[in-house]
Tab-separated table of C-alpha atoms and ligand atoms in Angstrom:
chain	number	residue	atom	x	y	z
A	8	MET	CA	-120.216	26.466	-9.477
A	9	ALA	CA	-117.086	26.406	-7.382
A	10	SER	CA	-114.170	28.583	-8.397
A	11	VAL	CA	-110.477	27.807	-7.969
A	12	GLY	CA	-110.579	29.943	-4.847
A	13	SER	CA	-113.435	28.079	-3.265
A	14	VAL	CA	-111.932	24.688	-4.032
A	15	THR	CA	-108.683	25.955	-2.507
A	16	ARG	CA	-110.548	27.174	0.559
A	17	GLN	CA	-112.432	23.898	0.984
A	18	ILE	CA	-109.205	21.914	0.936
A	19	ALA	CA	-107.385	24.435	3.112
A	20	ALA	CA	-110.251	24.131	5.582
A	21	LEU	CA	-109.776	20.362	5.655
A	22	GLU	CA	-106.085	20.826	6.357
A	23	ILE	CA	-106.647	23.415	9.025
A	24	SER	CA	-109.147	21.179	10.761
A	25	ALA	CA	-106.622	18.353	10.619
A	26	LYS	CA	-104.023	20.673	12.136
A	27	GLN	CA	-106.399	21.605	14.910
A	28	ASN	CA	-106.755	17.912	15.583
A	29	GLY	CA	-103.058	17.606	16.144
A	30	ALA	CA	-101.605	17.760	12.650
A	31	THR	CA	-99.299	20.637	13.557
A	32	LYS	CA	-98.051	19.222	16.814
A	33	PRO	CA	-94.383	19.753	17.656
A	34	SER	CA	-91.677	19.085	15.130
A	35	ARG	CA	-90.985	15.454	15.641
A	36	PRO	CA	-89.666	13.219	12.946
A	37	ILE	CA	-92.070	10.441	12.205
A	38	GLN	CA	-90.267	7.172	12.630
A	39	LYS	CA	-91.143	4.497	10.182
A	40	THR	CA	-92.342	1.502	12.095
A	41	GLN	CA	-92.564	-2.111	11.107
A	42	SER	CA	-96.274	-2.013	11.356
A	43	GLN	CA	-98.092	-0.582	8.445
A	44	THR	CA	-101.059	0.142	10.671
A	45	SER	CA	-98.929	2.388	12.856
A	46	VAL	CA	-97.748	4.267	9.790
A	47	SER	CA	-101.324	4.766	8.716
A	48	LYS	CA	-102.232	5.945	12.210
A	49	LEU	CA	-99.393	8.432	12.151
A	50	LEU	CA	-100.578	9.604	8.801
A	51	THR	CA	-104.077	10.161	10.054
A	52	LYS	CA	-102.691	12.001	13.000
A	53	PHE	CA	-100.233	14.221	11.208
A	54	ALA	CA	-101.554	14.605	7.709
A	55	ALA	CA	-104.462	16.335	6.131
A	56	PRO	CA	-107.365	13.894	5.936
A	57	HIS	CA	-107.480	11.814	2.824
A	58	PRO	CA	-110.649	12.764	0.966
A	59	PHE	CA	-110.959	9.212	-0.355
A	60	PRO	CA	-110.415	6.807	2.493
A	61	ASP	CA	-111.569	3.941	0.298
A	62	ALA	CA	-109.324	4.859	-2.588
A	63	LYS	CA	-105.947	4.744	-0.868
A	64	PRO	CA	-103.167	3.129	-2.836
A	65	LYS	CA	-102.233	-0.402	-1.930
A	66	SER	CA	-98.769	0.797	-1.003
A	67	THR	CA	-98.199	2.104	2.471
A	68	VAL	CA	-98.075	5.802	3.047
A	69	LYS	CA	-96.051	8.033	5.247
A	70	ALA	CA	-96.008	11.644	6.203
A	71	VAL	CA	-93.540	14.475	5.930
A	72	PRO	CA	-92.822	15.805	9.408
A	73	PRO	CA	-93.572	19.339	10.488
A	74	ARG	CA	-90.654	21.541	9.482
A	75	PRO	CA	-88.582	23.726	11.796
A	76	ALA	CA	-89.947	27.217	12.397
A	77	ASN	CA	-89.482	29.646	9.585
A	78	PRO	CA	-88.041	32.897	10.918
A	79	THR	CA	-89.441	35.002	8.081
A	80	ALA	CA	-93.008	33.755	8.383
A	81	ARG	CA	-95.707	35.745	10.105
A	82	ALA	CA	-96.761	32.870	12.320
A	83	PRO	CA	-95.122	29.656	13.454
A	84	ALA	CA	-94.257	27.564	10.458
A	85	GLN	CA	-96.595	24.709	9.670
A	86	LYS	CA	-95.971	22.082	7.137
A	87	THR	CA	-98.759	20.645	5.108
A	88	LEU	CA	-98.274	16.965	5.504
A	89	ALA	CA	-98.566	14.609	2.682
A	90	PRO	CA	-98.876	10.944	1.920
A	91	THR	CA	-96.627	9.180	-0.538
A	92	GLN	CA	-95.517	5.688	-1.311
A	93	THR	CA	-93.282	3.927	1.083
A	94	LEU	CA	-90.082	2.977	-0.603
A	95	SER	CA	-88.595	-0.373	0.264
A	96	LYS	CA	-85.699	1.137	2.250
A	97	PRO	CA	-85.893	4.168	4.486
A	98	ASP	CA	-85.664	7.183	2.227
A	99	ARG	CA	-82.426	8.291	3.804
A	100	GLU	CA	-80.740	5.071	2.659
A	101	LEU	CA	-82.168	5.065	-0.830
A	102	ASP	CA	-79.679	5.860	-3.554
A	103	ILE	CA	-80.861	8.998	-5.294
A	104	GLY	CA	-78.083	8.766	-7.861
A	105	LYS	CA	-75.336	11.129	-8.841
A	106	TYR	CA	-75.993	14.805	-9.368
A	107	ASP	CA	-74.499	16.229	-12.559
A	108	GLY	CA	-74.597	19.849	-11.375
A	109	GLY	CA	-77.275	20.569	-13.969
A	110	PHE	CA	-79.242	23.155	-11.966
A	111	GLU	CA	-76.182	25.372	-11.444
A	112	ILE	CA	-74.656	24.818	-14.888
A	113	GLU	CA	-77.933	25.613	-16.571
A	114	ASN	CA	-78.675	28.584	-14.336
A	115	GLU	CA	-75.461	30.232	-15.559
A	116	LYS	CA	-76.434	29.929	-19.209
A	117	ARG	CA	-80.171	29.867	-19.297
A	118	GLY	CA	-82.949	32.305	-18.547
A	119	GLU	CA	-82.937	35.895	-17.414
A	120	VAL	CA	-84.163	37.725	-14.375
A	121	VAL	CA	-87.806	38.666	-14.884
A	122	ARG	CA	-88.979	42.050	-13.631
A	123	GLY	CA	-92.195	44.031	-13.329
A	124	GLU	CA	-95.694	42.604	-13.431
A	125	ALA	CA	-94.538	39.263	-14.843
A	126	ALA	CA	-92.138	38.884	-11.918
A	127	GLN	CA	-95.037	39.377	-9.525
A	128	ASP	CA	-97.147	36.883	-11.451
A	129	LEU	CA	-94.392	34.327	-11.149
A	130	ALA	CA	-93.351	34.956	-7.542
A	131	LEU	CA	-94.769	31.578	-6.688
A	132	ASP	CA	-94.051	30.384	-3.181
A	133	SER	CA	-96.200	27.900	-1.312
A	134	SER	CA	-95.053	29.294	2.034
A	135	VAL	CA	-97.038	32.474	1.450
A	136	SER	CA	-99.904	31.282	-0.708
A	137	ARG	CA	-102.260	30.300	2.097
A	138	THR	CA	-103.849	32.055	4.989
A	139	ARG	CA	-101.491	30.254	7.340
A	140	PRO	CA	-97.877	30.249	6.255
A	141	THR	CA	-96.137	26.945	5.741
A	142	ARG	CA	-92.457	26.172	5.472
A	143	GLU	CA	-90.324	28.310	3.194
A	144	TRP	CA	-88.180	26.126	0.950
A	145	HIS	CA	-84.857	26.757	-0.813
A	146	LEU	CA	-82.743	24.740	-3.209
A	147	THR	CA	-80.231	24.288	-0.365
A	148	ASP	CA	-82.856	22.264	1.571
A	149	PHE	CA	-82.332	19.307	-0.772
A	150	ASP	CA	-79.680	16.755	-1.593
A	151	ILE	CA	-79.870	16.528	-5.354
A	152	GLY	CA	-79.567	13.201	-7.143
A	153	ARG	CA	-79.955	11.916	-10.647
A	154	PRO	CA	-81.646	13.787	-13.491
A	155	LEU	CA	-85.130	12.424	-14.189
A	156	GLY	CA	-85.804	14.283	-17.375
A	157	LYS	CA	-85.945	17.553	-19.239
A	158	GLY	CA	-89.128	19.488	-19.830
A	159	LYS	CA	-89.842	22.497	-21.995
A	160	PHE	CA	-88.939	24.999	-19.275
A	161	GLY	CA	-86.207	23.180	-17.361
A	162	ARG	CA	-84.933	20.007	-15.773
A	163	VAL	CA	-86.357	17.552	-13.258
A	164	TYR	CA	-84.146	15.887	-10.598
A	165	MET	CA	-84.620	13.232	-7.966
A	166	VAL	CA	-83.980	14.930	-4.624
A	167	ARG	CA	-84.138	14.203	-0.913
A	168	THR	CA	-85.005	16.717	1.765
A	169	LYS	CA	-82.119	17.285	4.155
A	170	VAL	CA	-84.607	17.422	7.004
A	171	GLU	CA	-85.713	14.121	8.556
A	172	PRO	CA	-87.105	11.774	7.431
A	173	ASN	CA	-85.295	12.664	4.244
A	174	TYR	CA	-88.283	12.639	2.049
A	175	ILE	CA	-87.801	11.774	-1.637
A	176	LEU	CA	-89.257	14.032	-4.309
A	177	ALA	CA	-88.950	15.063	-7.922
A	178	LEU	CA	-87.831	18.691	-8.123
A	179	LYS	CA	-88.866	20.393	-11.318
A	180	CYS	CA	-87.295	23.664	-12.395
A	181	LEU	CA	-89.013	26.176	-14.674
A	182	TYR	CA	-87.241	29.235	-16.097
A	183	LYS	CA	-89.377	32.312	-15.570
A	184	SER	CA	-88.115	34.212	-18.626
A	185	GLU	CA	-88.994	31.259	-20.866
A	186	ILE	CA	-92.468	31.071	-19.350
A	187	VAL	CA	-92.888	34.773	-20.096
A	188	GLN	CA	-91.542	34.332	-23.625
A	189	SER	CA	-94.058	31.569	-24.270
A	190	ARG	CA	-96.797	33.717	-22.689
A	191	VAL	CA	-97.946	30.970	-20.389
A	192	GLU	CA	-97.669	32.747	-17.010
A	193	LYS	CA	-101.395	32.368	-16.415
A	194	GLN	CA	-101.423	28.753	-17.522
A	195	ILE	CA	-98.519	27.868	-15.205
A	196	ARG	CA	-100.168	29.629	-12.281
A	197	ARG	CA	-103.406	27.805	-12.970
A	198	GLU	CA	-101.618	24.479	-13.259
A	199	ILE	CA	-99.911	25.022	-9.900
A	200	GLU	CA	-103.052	26.303	-8.201
A	201	ILE	CA	-105.052	23.319	-9.386
A	202	GLN	CA	-102.449	20.660	-8.714
A	203	GLN	CA	-101.517	21.794	-5.210
A	204	ASN	CA	-105.063	21.254	-4.021
A	205	LEU	CA	-105.551	17.766	-5.355
A	206	ARG	CA	-105.148	14.654	-3.239
A	207	HIS	CA	-105.815	11.350	-4.896
A	208	PRO	CA	-103.653	8.235	-5.186
A	209	ASN	CA	-103.673	8.487	-8.981
A	210	VAL	CA	-103.006	12.214	-9.206
A	211	LEU	CA	-99.390	13.330	-8.866
A	212	ARG	CA	-99.048	15.397	-5.710
A	213	LEU	CA	-97.540	18.847	-5.747
A	214	TYR	CA	-96.204	19.231	-2.208
A	215	GLY	CA	-94.897	22.761	-2.440
A	216	TYR	CA	-93.042	25.264	-4.595
A	217	PHE	CA	-90.596	28.110	-4.286
A	218	HIS	CA	-88.763	30.510	-6.531
A	219	ASP	CA	-85.625	32.548	-6.941
A	220	GLU	CA	-84.842	35.415	-9.302
A	221	LYS	CA	-84.844	33.286	-12.432
A	222	ARG	CA	-86.578	30.026	-11.610
A	223	ILE	CA	-89.630	28.385	-10.113
A	224	PHE	CA	-89.171	24.989	-8.425
A	225	LEU	CA	-92.004	22.497	-8.051
A	226	MET	CA	-91.740	19.833	-5.333
A	227	LEU	CA	-93.514	16.906	-6.935
A	228	GLU	CA	-94.300	13.403	-5.820
A	229	PHE	CA	-91.585	11.129	-7.201
A	230	ALA	CA	-92.933	8.774	-9.856
A	231	GLY	CA	-90.337	6.021	-9.582
A	232	LYS	CA	-91.225	4.155	-12.743
A	233	GLY	CA	-91.220	7.233	-14.972
A	234	GLU	CA	-93.334	7.897	-18.000
A	235	LEU	CA	-96.126	5.563	-19.049
A	236	TYR	CA	-95.533	6.642	-22.607
A	237	LYS	CA	-92.072	5.048	-22.535
A	238	GLN	CA	-93.579	1.739	-21.403
A	239	LEU	CA	-96.145	1.894	-24.173
A	240	THR	CA	-93.410	2.573	-26.714
A	241	LYS	CA	-91.289	-0.245	-25.299
A	242	TYR	CA	-94.051	-2.884	-25.403
A	243	GLY	CA	-96.019	-1.527	-28.387
A	244	SER	CA	-99.286	-2.113	-26.539
A	245	PHE	CA	-100.431	-3.414	-23.149
A	246	SER	CA	-102.242	-6.601	-22.230
A	247	GLU	CA	-105.973	-6.146	-21.660
A	248	ARG	CA	-105.440	-6.814	-17.974
A	249	ARG	CA	-102.839	-4.084	-17.594
A	250	SER	CA	-104.936	-1.720	-19.714
A	251	ALA	CA	-108.038	-2.397	-17.609
A	252	VAL	CA	-106.193	-1.722	-14.348
A	253	TYR	CA	-104.896	1.602	-15.690
A	254	ILE	CA	-108.316	2.596	-17.058
A	255	ASP	CA	-109.891	1.767	-13.681
A	256	GLN	CA	-107.335	4.033	-11.950
A	257	MET	CA	-107.874	6.755	-14.552
A	258	ALA	CA	-111.660	6.606	-14.144
A	259	ASP	CA	-111.256	6.914	-10.381
A	260	ALA	CA	-108.861	9.862	-10.695
A	261	LEU	CA	-111.067	11.621	-13.265
A	262	SER	CA	-114.174	11.177	-11.081
A	263	TYR	CA	-112.228	12.822	-8.287
A	264	LEU	CA	-111.105	15.701	-10.518
A	265	HIS	CA	-114.637	16.239	-11.796
A	266	SER	CA	-115.984	16.204	-8.238
A	267	LYS	CA	-113.605	19.142	-7.655
A	268	HIS	CA	-114.904	20.737	-10.860
A	269	VAL	CA	-111.585	20.266	-12.597
A	270	ILE	CA	-111.656	19.152	-16.240
A	271	HIS	CA	-108.279	17.805	-17.323
A	272	ARG	CA	-108.709	18.212	-21.123
A	273	ASP	CA	-105.324	16.770	-22.016
A	274	ILE	CA	-105.416	13.098	-21.094
A	275	LYS	CA	-102.827	11.199	-23.150
A	276	PRO	CA	-100.023	8.723	-22.374
A	277	GLU	CA	-97.400	11.503	-22.408
A	278	ASN	CA	-99.064	13.104	-19.386
A	279	LEU	CA	-99.163	9.964	-17.271
A	280	LEU	CA	-96.447	8.773	-14.914
A	281	LEU	CA	-95.969	5.526	-13.019
A	282	ALA	CA	-95.193	5.328	-9.322
A	283	ILE	CA	-92.726	2.921	-7.787
A	284	ASN	CA	-95.401	0.231	-7.368
A	285	GLY	CA	-96.646	0.720	-10.910
A	286	GLU	CA	-99.765	2.712	-10.135
A	287	LEU	CA	-100.711	5.375	-12.579
A	288	LYS	CA	-100.418	9.100	-11.791
A	289	ILE	CA	-101.956	11.914	-13.779
A	290	GLY	CA	-99.087	14.358	-13.877
A	291	ASP	CA	-99.753	17.356	-16.058
A	292	PHE	CA	-102.417	19.964	-15.463
A	293	GLY	CA	-101.260	22.437	-18.079
A	294	TRP	CA	-104.588	22.522	-19.887
A	295	SER	CA	-106.930	21.916	-16.993
A	296	VAL	CA	-109.756	24.278	-16.296
A	297	HIS	CA	-112.382	24.627	-13.658
A	298	ALA	CA	-115.814	23.610	-14.861
A	299	PRO	CA	-118.041	24.698	-16.386
A	300	SER	CA	-116.010	25.785	-19.368
A	301	ASN	CA	-118.377	27.821	-21.468
A	302	ARG	CA	-115.652	29.261	-23.529
A	303	ARG	CA	-115.214	28.111	-27.062
A	304	THR	CA	-112.413	25.743	-27.662
A	305	THR	CA	-108.963	26.822	-28.480
A	306	LEU	CA	-107.419	23.628	-29.761
A	307	CYS	CA	-105.327	22.827	-26.775
A	308	GLY	CA	-104.478	19.181	-26.843
A	309	THR	CA	-103.020	16.673	-29.236
A	310	LEU	CA	-105.703	16.292	-31.890
A	311	ASP	CA	-105.759	12.498	-31.492
A	312	TYR	CA	-107.336	12.754	-28.041
A	313	LEU	CA	-109.803	15.539	-28.680
A	314	PRO	CA	-113.539	14.844	-28.864
A	315	PRO	CA	-115.803	16.036	-31.701
A	316	GLU	CA	-117.083	19.013	-29.697
A	317	MET	CA	-113.534	20.305	-29.228
A	318	VAL	CA	-112.268	19.771	-32.776
A	319	GLU	CA	-115.447	21.456	-33.999
A	320	GLY	CA	-114.808	24.373	-31.635
A	321	ARG	CA	-118.035	23.939	-29.696
A	322	GLU	CA	-118.577	24.412	-25.986
A	323	HIS	CA	-117.523	21.501	-23.882
A	324	ASN	CA	-117.719	20.102	-20.399
A	325	GLU	CA	-116.116	17.375	-18.279
A	326	LYS	CA	-117.308	14.742	-20.747
A	327	VAL	CA	-114.291	15.595	-22.930
A	328	ASP	CA	-112.325	13.528	-20.420
A	329	TYR	CA	-114.714	10.559	-20.902
A	330	TRP	CA	-113.920	10.628	-24.607
A	331	ALA	CA	-110.170	10.803	-23.903
A	332	LEU	CA	-110.543	7.779	-21.632
A	333	GLY	CA	-112.043	5.865	-24.561
A	334	VAL	CA	-109.128	6.908	-26.776
A	335	LEU	CA	-106.700	5.867	-24.057
A	336	THR	CA	-108.355	2.442	-23.662
A	337	TYR	CA	-108.043	1.890	-27.399
A	338	GLU	CA	-104.436	3.072	-27.527
A	339	PHE	CA	-103.337	0.896	-24.594
A	340	ILE	CA	-104.739	-2.262	-26.203
A	341	VAL	CA	-104.076	-1.516	-29.878
A	342	GLY	CA	-100.880	0.534	-29.600
A	343	SER	CA	-102.012	3.640	-31.492
A	344	PRO	CA	-104.897	6.077	-31.012
A	345	PRO	CA	-108.126	5.257	-32.915
A	346	PHE	CA	-108.362	8.296	-35.184
A	347	GLU	CA	-104.660	8.711	-35.965
A	348	GLU	CA	-104.049	9.530	-39.616
A	349	MET	CA	-100.562	9.786	-41.000
A	350	SER	CA	-101.811	11.958	-43.871
A	351	GLY	CA	-102.321	14.810	-41.438
A	352	TYR	CA	-104.372	16.997	-39.211
A	353	ASN	CA	-107.373	17.337	-41.527
A	354	ALA	CA	-107.805	13.622	-41.983
A	355	THR	CA	-107.705	13.035	-38.212
A	356	TYR	CA	-110.179	15.855	-37.737
A	357	LYS	CA	-112.625	14.270	-40.208
A	358	ARG	CA	-112.366	10.853	-38.605
A	359	ILE	CA	-113.018	12.286	-35.131
A	360	ALA	CA	-115.995	14.334	-36.334
A	361	LYS	CA	-117.527	11.216	-37.973
A	362	VAL	CA	-116.466	8.944	-35.080
A	363	ASP	CA	-114.883	6.751	-37.728
A	364	LEU	CA	-113.906	4.013	-35.288
A	365	ARG	CA	-112.296	0.792	-36.530
A	366	ILE	CA	-111.554	-1.672	-33.776
A	367	PRO	CA	-109.185	-4.522	-34.691
A	368	PRO	CA	-110.399	-8.114	-34.101
A	369	LYS	CA	-107.770	-8.731	-31.407
A	370	VAL	CA	-109.740	-6.489	-29.015
A	371	SER	CA	-112.059	-8.516	-26.752
A	372	ALA	CA	-115.828	-7.996	-26.986
A	373	GLU	CA	-115.924	-6.498	-23.483
A	374	ALA	CA	-113.145	-3.996	-24.156
A	375	ARG	CA	-114.790	-3.113	-27.459
A	376	ASP	CA	-118.053	-2.436	-25.642
A	377	LEU	CA	-116.350	-0.035	-23.241
A	378	ILE	CA	-114.505	1.797	-26.041
A	379	VAL	CA	-117.679	2.188	-28.127
A	380	ASN	CA	-119.614	3.458	-25.120
A	381	LEU	CA	-117.003	6.082	-24.309
A	382	LEU	CA	-116.402	7.213	-27.895
A	383	GLN	CA	-119.903	8.578	-28.454
A	384	TYR	CA	-120.345	11.709	-30.563
A	385	ASP	CA	-122.972	13.062	-28.176
A	386	PRO	CA	-121.205	13.829	-24.859
A	387	GLU	CA	-124.391	13.028	-22.948
A	388	LYS	CA	-124.389	9.484	-24.324
A	389	ARG	CA	-120.867	8.689	-23.107
A	390	LEU	CA	-120.628	6.116	-20.353
A	391	PRO	CA	-120.383	7.849	-16.953
A	392	LEU	CA	-117.166	7.236	-15.033
A	393	SER	CA	-118.944	5.389	-12.231
A	394	ASP	CA	-120.261	2.960	-14.867
A	395	VAL	CA	-116.782	2.619	-16.354
A	396	ARG	CA	-115.596	1.379	-12.967
A	397	ARG	CA	-118.497	-1.112	-12.890
A	398	HIS	CA	-118.030	-2.251	-16.470
A	399	PRO	CA	-117.577	-6.069	-16.747
A	400	TRP	CA	-114.202	-5.659	-18.500
A	401	ILE	CA	-112.855	-3.551	-15.625
A	402	VAL	CA	-114.438	-5.661	-12.884
A	403	ARG	CA	-113.112	-8.932	-14.315
A	404	HIS	CA	-109.536	-7.675	-14.574
A	405	ARG	CA	-109.651	-5.872	-11.239
A	406	ALA	CA	-110.648	-9.134	-9.561
A	407	LYS	CA	-107.668	-10.904	-11.142
A	408	THR	CA	-105.141	-8.243	-10.222
A	409	PRO	CA	-103.960	-8.357	-6.635
A	410	SER	CA	-101.388	-5.580	-6.995
A	411	PRO	CA	-100.577	-2.768	-9.428
A	412	PRO	CA	-99.313	-4.039	-12.764
A	413	GLY	CA	-95.913	-2.368	-12.628
A	414	GLY	CA	-93.826	-5.048	-14.212
A	415	GLN	CA	-95.945	-6.719	-16.809
A	416	SER	CA	-96.582	-5.851	-20.389
B	503	AMP	P1	-91.919	17.586	-17.663
B	503	AMP	O1	-91.253	18.909	-17.619
B	503	AMP	O2	-93.036	17.453	-16.683
B	503	AMP	O3	-92.282	17.166	-19.057
B	503	AMP	O4	-90.828	16.542	-17.153
B	503	AMP	C1	-89.735	16.152	-17.931
B	503	AMP	C2	-89.426	14.696	-17.631
B	503	AMP	O5	-89.017	14.535	-16.277
B	503	AMP	C3	-90.622	13.771	-17.793
B	503	AMP	O6	-90.733	13.364	-19.101
B	503	AMP	C4	-90.300	12.642	-16.836
B	503	AMP	O7	-89.449	11.696	-17.458
B	503	AMP	C5	-89.511	13.325	-15.743
B	503	AMP	N1	-90.393	13.642	-14.604
B	503	AMP	C6	-91.189	14.729	-14.472
B	503	AMP	N2	-91.845	14.704	-13.310
B	503	AMP	C7	-91.476	13.575	-12.681
B	503	AMP	C8	-91.831	12.971	-11.425
B	503	AMP	N3	-92.693	13.552	-10.618
B	503	AMP	N4	-91.258	11.802	-11.104
B	503	AMP	C9	-90.385	11.198	-11.946
B	503	AMP	N5	-90.008	11.709	-13.132
B	503	AMP	C10	-90.542	12.891	-13.505
């Protein structure tokens, strides 16, 4: 079974072969053209090949240009190129909002310099993590805009690269000393290692990362419509059409992850973001592991989304994500997860272990069929992801949905 290293090598090999085919040609800003086809051609020419040519997002894509040479690197600097959504205006004209000085203000008050072995563990820098060095990044390489949110270990800001074509990103800051305090150095490393190698339209891209004495910065794909969880809270539940489109995208993304031997293990609305065109992005790999996971379960997710084999502490495999997809389908349509019990942890546990599933009458027969087939006690009996994508409920709504369902409830 492939290890993190071998997955990394496979993808690096793809990128290197793309570079040999011209991907690392001279630093030349890629001009956005009127023609979408030309943009796609440029992308093919300059970017690493998309592993899923059929699964590209409906939005257009564009590439980050090769960066100027990095004087500290061992070889000429090469930038891994990356697709993202095209924003309606050129990125350099897009308003990124007003910066509140949060990175500097917080850096004064928060976190400490980390030394010793932990410092080495957290010296995370994408310019030195591969066989061929890529661009070395610094905070000064970005114009910083509005705050996007606060996470456990630091803030996230909308930023734009100063270098052409002024690429828009979400820059996430993590305080090293707080990571060490929470004893999650390994988990953070794993999350970064996994996420940087994934390329799928419904998986949030991690383009690069860098660090200073106190902080690690992650250069993430900007998810313009924010958290899916907020939308779910705002509307209470989603229409079956919107739910089906999201579940289709989730099934596609999970199939991709599983093909890379990555089990997500923490699928829930809080970990999903929405891109500018409304497409769903899996955005948190904190609990992901490489398959097979023979280890016994440490309860690592919200109980509501965990399958019987995990709450019972048994061994598990990628089919935990099939179960979570069933829970997600239910929650999108109904507005709350199926085994939620206000009386507490034990009650939820019992309901999951018995698969005590009560589906309200408002749920259509087709959606009900999908939910029941995913929420099977026996992991082997759960509907495979390829069948989820062929399920009549998904197919019917996919056919009716010309574009991502960003704006509807
Ligand atoms: P996190 O630390 O990942 O929980 O992020 C904190 C908050 O920042 C999230 O709840 C989002 O609202 C926002 N955020 C994180 N990543 C992104 C992103 N890539 N694009 C847009 N907003 C983000």
